[in-house]
Amino acid sequence: MGVLEHKARARLFYKYLSRVYDRVNPFIWTEEMRTDALGLLDLEPEMTVLDVGCGTGFATDGLLEHVDEVYALDQSEHQLERAYAKFGKRAPPVTFHRGDAERLPFATDTFDVVWSSGSIEYWPNPILALREFRRVLKPGGQVLVVGPNYPDSFLARKLADSIMLFYDEYEADRMFKRAGFEEVKHAFLGPSYDPDVAITTIGRAPE
């Protein structure tokens, strides 16, 4: 387990990263990547959507180009404070919650779509969180998770493993199927200088 696959350490990390997150993030998780990921979903304006690990709201903003309202959750109060400044704290179109991906504060069969980008790498138990995603999804609902693709070189893999969760499409396939998802597929995204840096997995909850 990497040093940041620990909830308290991840919260501390984002306490400081949140100060510069919106300046750094566009070089790693670009608008083009977000658009490509959104294109993998079948979105309609009236759908109920949950953004898990919403951070400062970059993906939330993209989702709002396709749906009328988004529920957004993050465990970092510092990231959420910056999201509140963009969208407001309590009123639609974004309803914020501070919480944990492994214990979602929502009823079973609530959402048409669960989205999560840049969050899975910090989860101590990804399969537990993915099972929570399946629980809160309506039957046939869509899931999309963007995470860091496993590096090719041996040294880069050792470094990656010491920090957080990196994984390839085979591990993603295993995790999503163990969590109970069907129609699991993968796509690779990235900026021009590293086009495969992120792995995007989509699937559906059983009907």
PDB file of C-alpha atoms in Angstrom:
ATOM      1  CA  MET A   1       0.000   0.000   0.000  1.00  0.00           C
ATOM      2  CA  GLY A   2       1.359   3.417  -0.974  1.00  0.00           C
ATOM      3  CA  VAL A   3       1.934   6.175   1.546  1.00  0.00           C
ATOM      4  CA  LEU A   4      -1.110   8.152   0.300  1.00  0.00           C
ATOM      5  CA  GLU A   5      -3.488   5.155   0.349  1.00  0.00           C
ATOM      6  CA  HIS A   6      -4.388   6.206   3.863  1.00  0.00           C
ATOM      7  CA  LYS A   7      -7.292   8.542   4.556  1.00  0.00           C
ATOM      8  CA  ALA A   8      -5.645  10.769   7.150  1.00  0.00           C
ATOM      9  CA  ARG A   9      -2.465  11.154   5.080  1.00  0.00           C
ATOM     10  CA  ALA A  10      -4.475  11.925   1.958  1.00  0.00           C
ATOM     11  CA  ARG A  11      -6.457  14.604   3.823  1.00  0.00           C
ATOM     12  CA  LEU A  12      -3.206  16.153   5.082  1.00  0.00           C
ATOM     13  CA  PHE A  13      -1.725  16.015   1.573  1.00  0.00           C
ATOM     14  CA  TYR A  14      -4.715  17.876   0.131  1.00  0.00           C
ATOM     15  CA  LYS A  15      -4.685  20.419   2.935  1.00  0.00           C
ATOM     16  CA  TYR A  16      -1.562  21.821   1.283  1.00  0.00           C
ATOM     17  CA  LEU A  17      -2.113  20.788  -2.340  1.00  0.00           C
ATOM     18  CA  SER A  18      -5.527  22.481  -2.368  1.00  0.00           C
ATOM     19  CA  ARG A  19      -3.761  25.866  -2.241  1.00  0.00           C
ATOM     20  CA  VAL A  20      -2.286  25.338  -5.721  1.00  0.00           C
ATOM     21  CA  TYR A  21      -4.484  22.531  -7.048  1.00  0.00           C
ATOM     22  CA  ASP A  22      -6.356  24.569  -9.658  1.00  0.00           C
ATOM     23  CA  ARG A  23      -3.081  25.912 -11.046  1.00  0.00           C
ATOM     24  CA  VAL A  24      -1.370  22.508 -11.227  1.00  0.00           C
ATOM     25  CA  ASN A  25      -4.266  20.250 -12.194  1.00  0.00           C
ATOM     26  CA  PRO A  26      -4.794  21.550 -15.780  1.00  0.00           C
ATOM     27  CA  PHE A  27      -1.359  20.195 -16.749  1.00  0.00           C
ATOM     28  CA  ILE A  28      -2.267  16.684 -15.537  1.00  0.00           C
ATOM     29  CA  TRP A  29      -6.052  16.351 -15.907  1.00  0.00           C
ATOM     30  CA  THR A  30      -6.894  18.508 -18.898  1.00  0.00           C
ATOM     31  CA  GLU A  31     -10.188  19.765 -20.279  1.00  0.00           C
ATOM     32  CA  GLU A  32      -9.636  17.602 -23.366  1.00  0.00           C
ATOM     33  CA  MET A  33      -9.222  14.505 -21.172  1.00  0.00           C
ATOM     34  CA  ARG A  34     -12.376  15.426 -19.274  1.00  0.00           C
ATOM     35  CA  THR A  35     -14.298  15.853 -22.536  1.00  0.00           C
ATOM     36  CA  ASP A  36     -13.077  12.491 -23.817  1.00  0.00           C
ATOM     37  CA  ALA A  37     -14.113  10.797 -20.560  1.00  0.00           C
ATOM     38  CA  LEU A  38     -17.552  12.431 -20.605  1.00  0.00           C
ATOM     39  CA  GLY A  39     -18.003  11.143 -24.147  1.00  0.00           C
ATOM     40  CA  LEU A  40     -17.862   7.569 -22.834  1.00  0.00           C
ATOM     41  CA  LEU A  41     -21.117   8.041 -20.883  1.00  0.00           C
ATOM     42  CA  ASP A  42     -24.720   8.196 -22.058  1.00  0.00           C
ATOM     43  CA  LEU A  43     -25.808  11.379 -20.299  1.00  0.00           C
ATOM     44  CA  GLU A  44     -29.222  13.044 -20.316  1.00  0.00           C
ATOM     45  CA  PRO A  45     -30.082  16.349 -18.582  1.00  0.00           C
ATOM     46  CA  GLU A  46     -32.499  14.808 -16.072  1.00  0.00           C
ATOM     47  CA  MET A  47     -30.114  12.110 -14.840  1.00  0.00           C
ATOM     48  CA  THR A  48     -29.041  11.998 -11.199  1.00  0.00           C
ATOM     49  CA  VAL A  49     -25.243  12.065 -11.060  1.00  0.00           C
ATOM     50  CA  LEU A  50     -22.775  11.613  -8.197  1.00  0.00           C
ATOM     51  CA  ASP A  51     -19.182  12.902  -8.446  1.00  0.00           C
ATOM     52  CA  VAL A  52     -17.058  11.035  -5.867  1.00  0.00           C
ATOM     53  CA  GLY A  53     -13.777  12.721  -4.954  1.00  0.00           C
ATOM     54  CA  CYS A  54     -14.971  15.935  -6.559  1.00  0.00           C
ATOM     55  CA  GLY A  55     -12.044  18.004  -5.266  1.00  0.00           C
ATOM     56  CA  THR A  56     -12.359  21.621  -6.306  1.00  0.00           C
ATOM     57  CA  GLY A  57     -15.052  20.792  -8.863  1.00  0.00           C
ATOM     58  CA  PHE A  58     -13.218  20.388 -12.172  1.00  0.00           C
ATOM     59  CA  ALA A  59     -15.133  17.257 -13.222  1.00  0.00           C
ATOM     60  CA  THR A  60     -18.317  18.603 -11.616  1.00  0.00           C
ATOM     61  CA  ASP A  61     -18.140  21.586 -13.948  1.00  0.00           C
ATOM     62  CA  GLY A  62     -17.816  19.301 -16.960  1.00  0.00           C
ATOM     63  CA  LEU A  63     -20.722  17.133 -15.844  1.00  0.00           C
ATOM     64  CA  LEU A  64     -22.927  20.211 -15.567  1.00  0.00           C
ATOM     65  CA  GLU A  65     -22.491  20.728 -19.304  1.00  0.00           C
ATOM     66  CA  HIS A  66     -24.567  17.558 -19.757  1.00  0.00           C
ATOM     67  CA  VAL A  67     -26.868  17.239 -16.712  1.00  0.00           C
ATOM     68  CA  ASP A  68     -28.945  19.681 -14.701  1.00  0.00           C
ATOM     69  CA  GLU A  69     -27.698  18.807 -11.222  1.00  0.00           C
ATOM     70  CA  VAL A  70     -24.731  17.008  -9.642  1.00  0.00           C
ATOM     71  CA  TYR A  71     -24.218  15.598  -6.167  1.00  0.00           C
ATOM     72  CA  ALA A  72     -20.553  15.992  -5.240  1.00  0.00           C
ATOM     73  CA  LEU A  73     -18.603  14.338  -2.421  1.00  0.00           C
ATOM     74  CA  ASP A  74     -15.064  14.660  -1.110  1.00  0.00           C
ATOM     75  CA  GLN A  75     -13.286  13.817   2.136  1.00  0.00           C
ATOM     76  CA  SER A  76     -11.071  16.939   2.057  1.00  0.00           C
ATOM     77  CA  GLU A  77     -12.604  20.001   3.686  1.00  0.00           C
ATOM     78  CA  HIS A  78      -9.895  22.133   2.057  1.00  0.00           C
ATOM     79  CA  GLN A  79     -10.735  20.952  -1.461  1.00  0.00           C
ATOM     80  CA  LEU A  80     -14.436  21.418  -0.759  1.00  0.00           C
ATOM     81  CA  GLU A  81     -13.914  24.990   0.443  1.00  0.00           C
ATOM     82  CA  ARG A  82     -12.542  25.838  -2.990  1.00  0.00           C
ATOM     83  CA  ALA A  83     -15.425  24.055  -4.677  1.00  0.00           C
ATOM     84  CA  TYR A  84     -17.926  26.024  -2.542  1.00  0.00           C
ATOM     85  CA  ALA A  85     -16.319  29.239  -3.767  1.00  0.00           C
ATOM     86  CA  LYS A  86     -17.108  28.240  -7.363  1.00  0.00           C
ATOM     87  CA  PHE A  87     -20.579  26.761  -7.021  1.00  0.00           C
ATOM     88  CA  GLY A  88     -21.944  27.834  -3.641  1.00  0.00           C
ATOM     89  CA  LYS A  89     -22.194  25.554  -0.646  1.00  0.00           C
ATOM     90  CA  ARG A  90     -25.836  24.479  -0.442  1.00  0.00           C
ATOM     91  CA  ALA A  91     -27.896  25.388  -3.498  1.00  0.00           C
ATOM     92  CA  PRO A  92     -28.291  23.506  -6.803  1.00  0.00           C
ATOM     93  CA  PRO A  93     -26.976  22.832  -9.383  1.00  0.00           C
ATOM     94  CA  VAL A  94     -24.392  21.204  -7.058  1.00  0.00           C
ATOM     95  CA  THR A  95     -25.245  19.559  -3.740  1.00  0.00           C
ATOM     96  CA  PHE A  96     -22.049  18.953  -1.753  1.00  0.00           C
ATOM     97  CA  HIS A  97     -21.331  16.319   0.860  1.00  0.00           C
ATOM     98  CA  ARG A  98     -18.206  15.705   2.879  1.00  0.00           C
ATOM     99  CA  GLY A  99     -17.731  11.964   3.075  1.00  0.00           C
ATOM    100  CA  ASP A 100     -15.934   8.742   2.320  1.00  0.00           C
ATOM    101  CA  ALA A 101     -16.021   6.750  -0.932  1.00  0.00           C
ATOM    102  CA  GLU A 102     -16.139   3.528   1.102  1.00  0.00           C
ATOM    103  CA  ARG A 103     -19.235   4.660   3.074  1.00  0.00           C
ATOM    104  CA  LEU A 104     -21.370   6.773   0.793  1.00  0.00           C
ATOM    105  CA  PRO A 105     -24.089   8.747   2.630  1.00  0.00           C
ATOM    106  CA  PHE A 106     -26.780   7.946   0.062  1.00  0.00           C
ATOM    107  CA  ALA A 107     -29.614   5.457  -0.224  1.00  0.00           C
ATOM    108  CA  THR A 108     -29.451   2.357  -2.391  1.00  0.00           C
ATOM    109  CA  ASP A 109     -30.529   2.795  -6.050  1.00  0.00           C
ATOM    110  CA  THR A 110     -30.258   6.601  -6.015  1.00  0.00           C
ATOM    111  CA  PHE A 111     -28.105   7.583  -9.011  1.00  0.00           C
ATOM    112  CA  ASP A 112     -28.115   7.053 -12.766  1.00  0.00           C
ATOM    113  CA  VAL A 113     -24.367   7.739 -12.968  1.00  0.00           C
ATOM    114  CA  VAL A 114     -21.479   7.603 -10.511  1.00  0.00           C
ATOM    115  CA  TRP A 115     -18.338   9.393 -11.697  1.00  0.00           C
ATOM    116  CA  SER A 116     -14.958   9.540  -9.984  1.00  0.00           C
ATOM    117  CA  SER A 117     -11.763  11.042 -11.388  1.00  0.00           C
ATOM    118  CA  GLY A 118      -8.439  11.363  -9.600  1.00  0.00           C
ATOM    119  CA  SER A 119      -9.687   9.694  -6.430  1.00  0.00           C
ATOM    120  CA  ILE A 120      -9.341   5.898  -6.649  1.00  0.00           C
ATOM    121  CA  GLU A 121      -5.587   6.083  -6.171  1.00  0.00           C
ATOM    122  CA  TYR A 122      -6.126   7.210  -2.550  1.00  0.00           C
ATOM    123  CA  TRP A 123      -8.685   4.558  -1.559  1.00  0.00           C
ATOM    124  CA  PRO A 124      -7.361   1.977   0.930  1.00  0.00           C
ATOM    125  CA  ASN A 125      -9.912  -0.567  -0.326  1.00  0.00           C
ATOM    126  CA  PRO A 126     -10.929   0.164  -3.940  1.00  0.00           C
ATOM    127  CA  ILE A 127     -13.234  -2.843  -4.274  1.00  0.00           C
ATOM    128  CA  LEU A 128     -15.165  -1.800  -1.164  1.00  0.00           C
ATOM    129  CA  ALA A 129     -15.637   1.688  -2.632  1.00  0.00           C
ATOM    130  CA  LEU A 130     -16.671   0.269  -6.006  1.00  0.00           C
ATOM    131  CA  ARG A 131     -19.247  -1.921  -4.278  1.00  0.00           C
ATOM    132  CA  GLU A 132     -20.601   1.229  -2.655  1.00  0.00           C
ATOM    133  CA  PHE A 133     -20.833   2.784  -6.119  1.00  0.00           C
ATOM    134  CA  ARG A 134     -22.828  -0.225  -7.299  1.00  0.00           C
ATOM    135  CA  ARG A 135     -25.082   0.003  -4.238  1.00  0.00           C
ATOM    136  CA  VAL A 136     -26.071   3.622  -4.841  1.00  0.00           C
ATOM    137  CA  LEU A 137     -26.509   3.148  -8.590  1.00  0.00           C
ATOM    138  CA  LYS A 138     -29.905   2.364  -9.998  1.00  0.00           C
ATOM    139  CA  PRO A 139     -30.155  -0.977 -11.834  1.00  0.00           C
ATOM    140  CA  GLY A 140     -28.431  -0.527 -15.182  1.00  0.00           C
ATOM    141  CA  GLY A 141     -26.745   2.693 -13.986  1.00  0.00           C
ATOM    142  CA  GLN A 142     -23.368   3.743 -15.323  1.00  0.00           C
ATOM    143  CA  VAL A 143     -20.062   4.029 -13.472  1.00  0.00           C
ATOM    144  CA  LEU A 144     -16.949   5.823 -14.711  1.00  0.00           C
ATOM    145  CA  VAL A 145     -13.647   5.952 -12.831  1.00  0.00           C
ATOM    146  CA  VAL A 146     -10.469   7.691 -13.969  1.00  0.00           C
ATOM    147  CA  GLY A 147      -7.253   6.597 -12.273  1.00  0.00           C
ATOM    148  CA  PRO A 148      -3.499   6.519 -12.895  1.00  0.00           C
ATOM    149  CA  ASN A 149      -2.250   3.987 -15.426  1.00  0.00           C
ATOM    150  CA  TYR A 150       0.550   1.681 -14.260  1.00  0.00           C
ATOM    151  CA  PRO A 151       3.934   2.858 -15.620  1.00  0.00           C
ATOM    152  CA  ASP A 152       5.905   0.718 -18.060  1.00  0.00           C
ATOM    153  CA  SER A 153       9.371   0.832 -16.505  1.00  0.00           C
ATOM    154  CA  PHE A 154      10.376  -1.226 -13.461  1.00  0.00           C
ATOM    155  CA  LEU A 155      11.762   1.747 -11.515  1.00  0.00           C
ATOM    156  CA  ALA A 156       8.712   3.901 -12.241  1.00  0.00           C
ATOM    157  CA  ARG A 157       6.464   1.068 -11.016  1.00  0.00           C
ATOM    158  CA  LYS A 158       8.398   0.742  -7.777  1.00  0.00           C
ATOM    159  CA  LEU A 159       8.111   4.479  -7.179  1.00  0.00           C
ATOM    160  CA  ALA A 160       4.419   4.492  -8.102  1.00  0.00           C
ATOM    161  CA  ASP A 161       3.642   1.594  -5.771  1.00  0.00           C
ATOM    162  CA  SER A 162       5.316   3.391  -2.879  1.00  0.00           C
ATOM    163  CA  ILE A 163       3.085   6.456  -3.281  1.00  0.00           C
ATOM    164  CA  MET A 164      -0.449   5.397  -4.213  1.00  0.00           C
ATOM    165  CA  LEU A 165      -2.511   2.959  -6.255  1.00  0.00           C
ATOM    166  CA  PHE A 166      -1.537   2.627  -9.905  1.00  0.00           C
ATOM    167  CA  TYR A 167      -3.108  -0.131 -11.989  1.00  0.00           C
ATOM    168  CA  ASP A 168      -3.478  -1.480 -15.529  1.00  0.00           C
ATOM    169  CA  GLU A 169      -6.571  -2.548 -17.459  1.00  0.00           C
ATOM    170  CA  TYR A 170      -6.308  -6.129 -16.215  1.00  0.00           C
ATOM    171  CA  GLU A 171      -6.371  -5.045 -12.573  1.00  0.00           C
ATOM    172  CA  ALA A 172      -9.165  -2.573 -13.330  1.00  0.00           C
ATOM    173  CA  ASP A 173     -11.141  -5.369 -14.957  1.00  0.00           C
ATOM    174  CA  ARG A 174     -10.653  -7.562 -11.895  1.00  0.00           C
ATOM    175  CA  MET A 175     -11.671  -4.833  -9.430  1.00  0.00           C
ATOM    176  CA  PHE A 176     -14.794  -3.759 -11.281  1.00  0.00           C
ATOM    177  CA  LYS A 177     -16.002  -7.302 -11.898  1.00  0.00           C
ATOM    178  CA  ARG A 178     -15.387  -8.284  -8.271  1.00  0.00           C
ATOM    179  CA  ALA A 179     -17.449  -5.259  -7.293  1.00  0.00           C
ATOM    180  CA  GLY A 180     -20.300  -6.630  -9.400  1.00  0.00           C
ATOM    181  CA  PHE A 181     -20.197  -4.423 -12.500  1.00  0.00           C
ATOM    182  CA  GLU A 182     -21.030  -5.624 -16.004  1.00  0.00           C
ATOM    183  CA  GLU A 183     -20.043  -4.440 -19.511  1.00  0.00           C
ATOM    184  CA  VAL A 184     -16.667  -3.317 -18.129  1.00  0.00           C
ATOM    185  CA  LYS A 185     -14.497  -1.466 -20.661  1.00  0.00           C
ATOM    186  CA  HIS A 186     -11.345   0.642 -20.502  1.00  0.00           C
ATOM    187  CA  ALA A 187      -9.892   3.618 -22.346  1.00  0.00           C
ATOM    188  CA  PHE A 188      -6.596   5.459 -21.988  1.00  0.00           C
ATOM    189  CA  LEU A 189      -6.406   9.233 -21.691  1.00  0.00           C
ATOM    190  CA  GLY A 190      -3.680  11.782 -21.258  1.00  0.00           C
ATOM    191  CA  PRO A 191      -2.203  15.094 -22.374  1.00  0.00           C
ATOM    192  CA  SER A 192      -0.160  15.146 -25.584  1.00  0.00           C
ATOM    193  CA  TYR A 193       3.119  14.585 -23.740  1.00  0.00           C
ATOM    194  CA  ASP A 194       1.829  11.395 -22.036  1.00  0.00           C
ATOM    195  CA  PRO A 195      -1.315  10.146 -23.814  1.00  0.00           C
ATOM    196  CA  ASP A 196      -1.728   6.969 -21.716  1.00  0.00           C
ATOM    197  CA  VAL A 197      -1.156   8.431 -18.255  1.00  0.00           C
ATOM    198  CA  ALA A 198      -4.738   7.818 -17.122  1.00  0.00           C
ATOM    199  CA  ILE A 199      -6.940   4.758 -17.360  1.00  0.00           C
ATOM    200  CA  THR A 200     -10.687   5.259 -17.583  1.00  0.00           C
ATOM    201  CA  THR A 201     -12.992   2.371 -16.738  1.00  0.00           C
ATOM    202  CA  ILE A 202     -16.705   2.325 -17.423  1.00  0.00           C
ATOM    203  CA  GLY A 203     -19.310  -0.267 -16.521  1.00  0.00           C
ATOM    204  CA  ARG A 204     -22.925  -0.809 -15.576  1.00  0.00           C
ATOM    205  CA  ALA A 205     -24.724  -1.997 -12.476  1.00  0.00           C
ATOM    206  CA  PRO A 206     -26.717  -5.190 -13.085  1.00  0.00           C
ATOM    207  CA  GLU A 207     -30.324  -4.695 -14.188  1.00  0.00           C
TER     208      GLU A 207
END
